[in-house]
Coordinates of C-alpha atoms in Angstrom, one line a residue:
X29 CA 125.7 -18.6 74.9
X30 CA 127.2 -18.6 71.4
X31 CA 123.8 -18.8 69.8
X32 CA 122.8 -15.5 71.4
X33 CA 126.0 -13.7 70.4
X34 CA 126.6 -15.0 66.9
X35 CA 123.8 -14.1 64.4
X36 CA 122.1 -17.0 62.8
X37 CA 122.3 -17.6 59.0
X38 CA 118.8 -16.4 58.7
X39 CA 119.6 -13.1 60.4
X40 CA 122.8 -12.8 58.4
X41 CA 120.9 -13.4 55.1
X42 CA 118.1 -11.0 56.1
X43 CA 120.6 -8.3 57.0
X44 CA 122.6 -8.7 53.8
X45 CA 119.4 -8.5 51.8
X46 CA 118.7 -5.2 53.7
X47 CA 122.1 -3.9 52.6
X48 CA 121.4 -4.8 48.9
X49 CA 118.1 -2.9 49.1
X50 CA 119.9 0.1 50.6
X51 CA 122.6 -0.1 47.9
X52 CA 119.9 0.0 45.3
X53 CA 118.4 3.1 46.9
X54 CA 115.4 1.3 48.5
X55 CA 114.7 2.6 52.0
X56 CA 112.6 -0.5 52.8
X57 CA 115.9 -2.3 53.4
X58 CA 116.1 -0.7 56.8
X59 CA 113.2 -2.8 57.9
X60 CA 115.3 -6.0 57.5
X61 CA 117.7 -5.0 60.2
X62 CA 117.2 -5.8 63.8
X63 CA 117.9 -2.6 65.6
X64 CA 116.4 -3.7 68.9
X65 CA 118.9 -3.7 71.9
X66 CA 119.5 -7.5 71.3
X67 CA 119.9 -6.9 67.6
X68 CA 122.3 -4.0 68.2
X69 CA 124.7 -6.1 70.3
X70 CA 124.3 -9.2 68.2
X71 CA 125.3 -7.2 65.1
X72 CA 128.8 -7.1 66.5
X73 CA 128.7 -10.9 66.4
X74 CA 128.8 -10.6 62.6
X75 CA 132.5 -10.4 63.2
X76 CA 132.6 -14.1 63.7
X77 CA 131.3 -14.6 60.2
X78 CA 134.1 -12.4 58.8
X79 CA 136.9 -13.9 60.9
X80 CA 138.0 -16.7 58.5
X81 CA 138.2 -14.2 55.6
X82 CA 140.0 -11.6 57.8
X83 CA 142.6 -14.3 58.8
X84 CA 143.2 -15.0 55.1
X85 CA 143.5 -11.3 54.3
X86 CA 146.1 -10.8 57.0
X87 CA 148.3 -13.5 55.4
X88 CA 148.8 -11.0 52.6
X89 CA 151.5 -9.5 54.9
X90 CA 153.6 -12.6 54.3
X91 CA 153.5 -11.8 50.5
X92 CA 154.6 -8.2 51.1
X93 CA 157.2 -9.2 53.8
X94 CA 158.0 -12.9 53.5
X95 CA 160.5 -12.7 56.4
X96 CA 157.6 -12.1 58.8
X97 CA 155.9 -15.4 58.0
X98 CA 155.5 -17.5 61.2
X99 CA 157.4 -20.8 61.3
X100 CA 156.1 -22.5 64.5
X101 CA 152.6 -23.2 65.8
X102 CA 153.1 -20.7 68.6
X103 CA 154.2 -18.0 66.1
X104 CA 151.1 -18.7 64.0
X105 CA 148.9 -18.5 67.1
X106 CA 150.4 -15.2 68.2
X107 CA 150.1 -13.7 64.7
X108 CA 146.4 -14.5 64.4
X109 CA 145.6 -13.4 67.9
X110 CA 147.3 -10.1 67.2
X111 CA 145.6 -9.6 63.9
X112 CA 142.2 -10.6 65.3
X113 CA 142.7 -8.0 68.1
X114 CA 143.1 -5.3 65.4
X115 CA 140.0 -6.6 63.7
X116 CA 138.0 -6.3 66.9
X117 CA 139.3 -2.7 67.3
X118 CA 138.1 -2.1 63.7
X119 CA 134.6 -3.1 64.7
X120 CA 134.4 -1.4 68.1
X121 CA 136.0 1.9 67.3
X122 CA 133.5 2.9 64.6
X123 CA 130.7 2.4 67.0
X124 CA 132.3 4.8 69.5
X125 CA 132.9 7.3 66.7
X126 CA 129.3 7.0 65.5
X127 CA 128.1 7.6 69.0
X128 CA 130.1 10.9 69.1
X129 CA 128.8 11.9 65.6
X130 CA 125.2 11.2 66.6
X131 CA 125.6 13.2 69.8
X132 CA 127.3 16.1 67.9
X133 CA 124.7 16.3 65.1
X134 CA 121.6 15.5 67.0
X135 CA 121.2 12.0 65.5
X136 CA 120.8 10.0 68.7
X137 CA 117.7 8.4 67.3
X138 CA 119.6 7.0 64.4
X139 CA 122.6 5.7 66.4
X140 CA 121.5 2.1 66.8
X141 CA 120.5 1.9 63.1
X142 CA 123.9 3.3 62.0
X143 CA 125.9 0.9 64.1
X144 CA 123.9 -2.2 63.1
X145 CA 124.1 -1.3 59.4
X146 CA 127.8 -0.4 59.7
X147 CA 128.5 -3.8 61.3
X148 CA 126.7 -5.8 58.7
X149 CA 128.4 -3.7 56.0
X150 CA 131.6 -4.8 57.5
X151 CA 130.7 -8.4 56.7
X152 CA 129.9 -7.5 53.1
X153 CA 133.0 -5.5 52.6
X154 CA 135.2 -8.3 54.0
X155 CA 134.0 -10.8 51.5
X156 CA 134.2 -8.2 48.7
X157 CA 137.8 -7.6 49.7
X158 CA 138.4 -11.3 49.5
X159 CA 138.1 -11.2 45.7
X160 CA 141.3 -9.2 44.9
X161 CA 143.2 -11.0 47.7
X162 CA 142.5 -14.4 46.1
X163 CA 143.8 -13.2 42.8
X164 CA 147.2 -12.9 44.3
X165 CA 147.3 -16.6 45.0
X166 CA 145.0 -18.3 42.3
X167 CA 145.4 -16.2 39.1
X168 CA 148.5 -15.2 37.1
X169 CA 147.9 -11.5 37.6
X170 CA 150.8 -9.1 37.9
X171 CA 151.3 -7.0 41.0
X172 CA 150.5 -3.9 39.1
X173 CA 147.2 -5.3 37.7
X174 CA 146.3 -6.6 41.1
X175 CA 146.9 -3.2 42.7
X176 CA 144.6 -1.5 40.2
X177 CA 141.9 -4.2 40.9
X178 CA 142.3 -3.8 44.6
X179 CA 142.0 0.0 44.3
X180 CA 138.9 -0.3 42.1
X181 CA 137.3 -2.7 44.6
X182 CA 138.2 -0.4 47.5
X183 CA 136.7 2.6 45.7
X184 CA 133.5 0.6 45.0
X185 CA 133.2 -0.4 48.6
X186 CA 133.5 3.2 49.7
X187 CA 130.8 4.3 47.2
X188 CA 128.5 1.5 48.3
X189 CA 129.0 2.5 51.9
X190 CA 128.2 6.1 51.1
X191 CA 124.9 5.1 49.5
X192 CA 124.0 3.0 52.5
X193 CA 124.8 5.7 55.0
X194 CA 123.0 8.3 53.1
X195 CA 119.7 6.4 53.4
X196 CA 120.4 5.7 57.1
X197 CA 120.7 9.5 57.8
X198 CA 117.8 10.2 55.5
X199 CA 119.6 12.0 52.8
X200 CA 121.8 14.5 54.7
X201 CA 124.6 14.9 52.2
X202 CA 127.2 16.6 54.5
X203 CA 126.8 14.2 57.4
X204 CA 126.9 11.2 54.9
X205 CA 130.2 12.5 53.5
X206 CA 131.6 13.2 57.0
X207 CA 130.7 9.7 58.3
X208 CA 132.1 8.0 55.1
X209 CA 135.4 9.9 55.3
X210 CA 135.6 9.2 59.0
X211 CA 135.2 5.5 58.5
X212 CA 137.7 5.4 55.6
X213 CA 140.3 7.2 57.7
X214 CA 139.6 5.0 60.7
X215 CA 140.0 1.8 58.6
X216 CA 143.2 3.1 57.0
X217 CA 144.7 4.1 60.4
X218 CA 144.0 0.7 62.0
X219 CA 145.3 -1.2 58.9
X220 CA 148.5 0.8 59.0
X221 CA 149.0 0.3 62.7
X222 CA 148.2 -3.4 62.3
X223 CA 150.6 -3.8 59.4
X224 CA 153.4 -2.0 61.3
X225 CA 152.8 -4.3 64.4
X226 CA 152.5 -7.6 62.5
X227 CA 155.3 -6.9 60.0
X228 CA 157.7 -5.3 62.5

């Protein structure tokens, strides 16, 4: 069962290669994504490849609010179950929003492509976000410097996402901007809700 839900390393590598092609402005990258019905649903399984990194990123809450750090095994378990629930929401909600956007702007034929690419970009962005997070633990970087690095990385991720989406919607500037802003606001909202719930 797991083999059918979780993408293989080969599929993950092919999809990430497709993303790099799109980032470079090469539309041929779209051919590396499996947008069939099976590929559509399996792209959500890319979440399992991001889960270890996401768990690490959530521990950053303990740096911001040390009093929230779990002390028992049960508390650790509840923390990671709760954080994983928000992560799942961060993967499912964008697909629902993309469905609405595609219906609204007559892009039904591009819905599967957008969701698949969006899901695989989620894998890429998680590992890109892993870089500034590790600096907090492994390098003598001040909080101010780390904040600037995190902001720069976040801005770069948004720019890369914009480039990828623009090719997916075949160059439509306004729809690309709309989808990019929608995803940024969705991510920020879920992150804020998660931080409030986990640190509260």
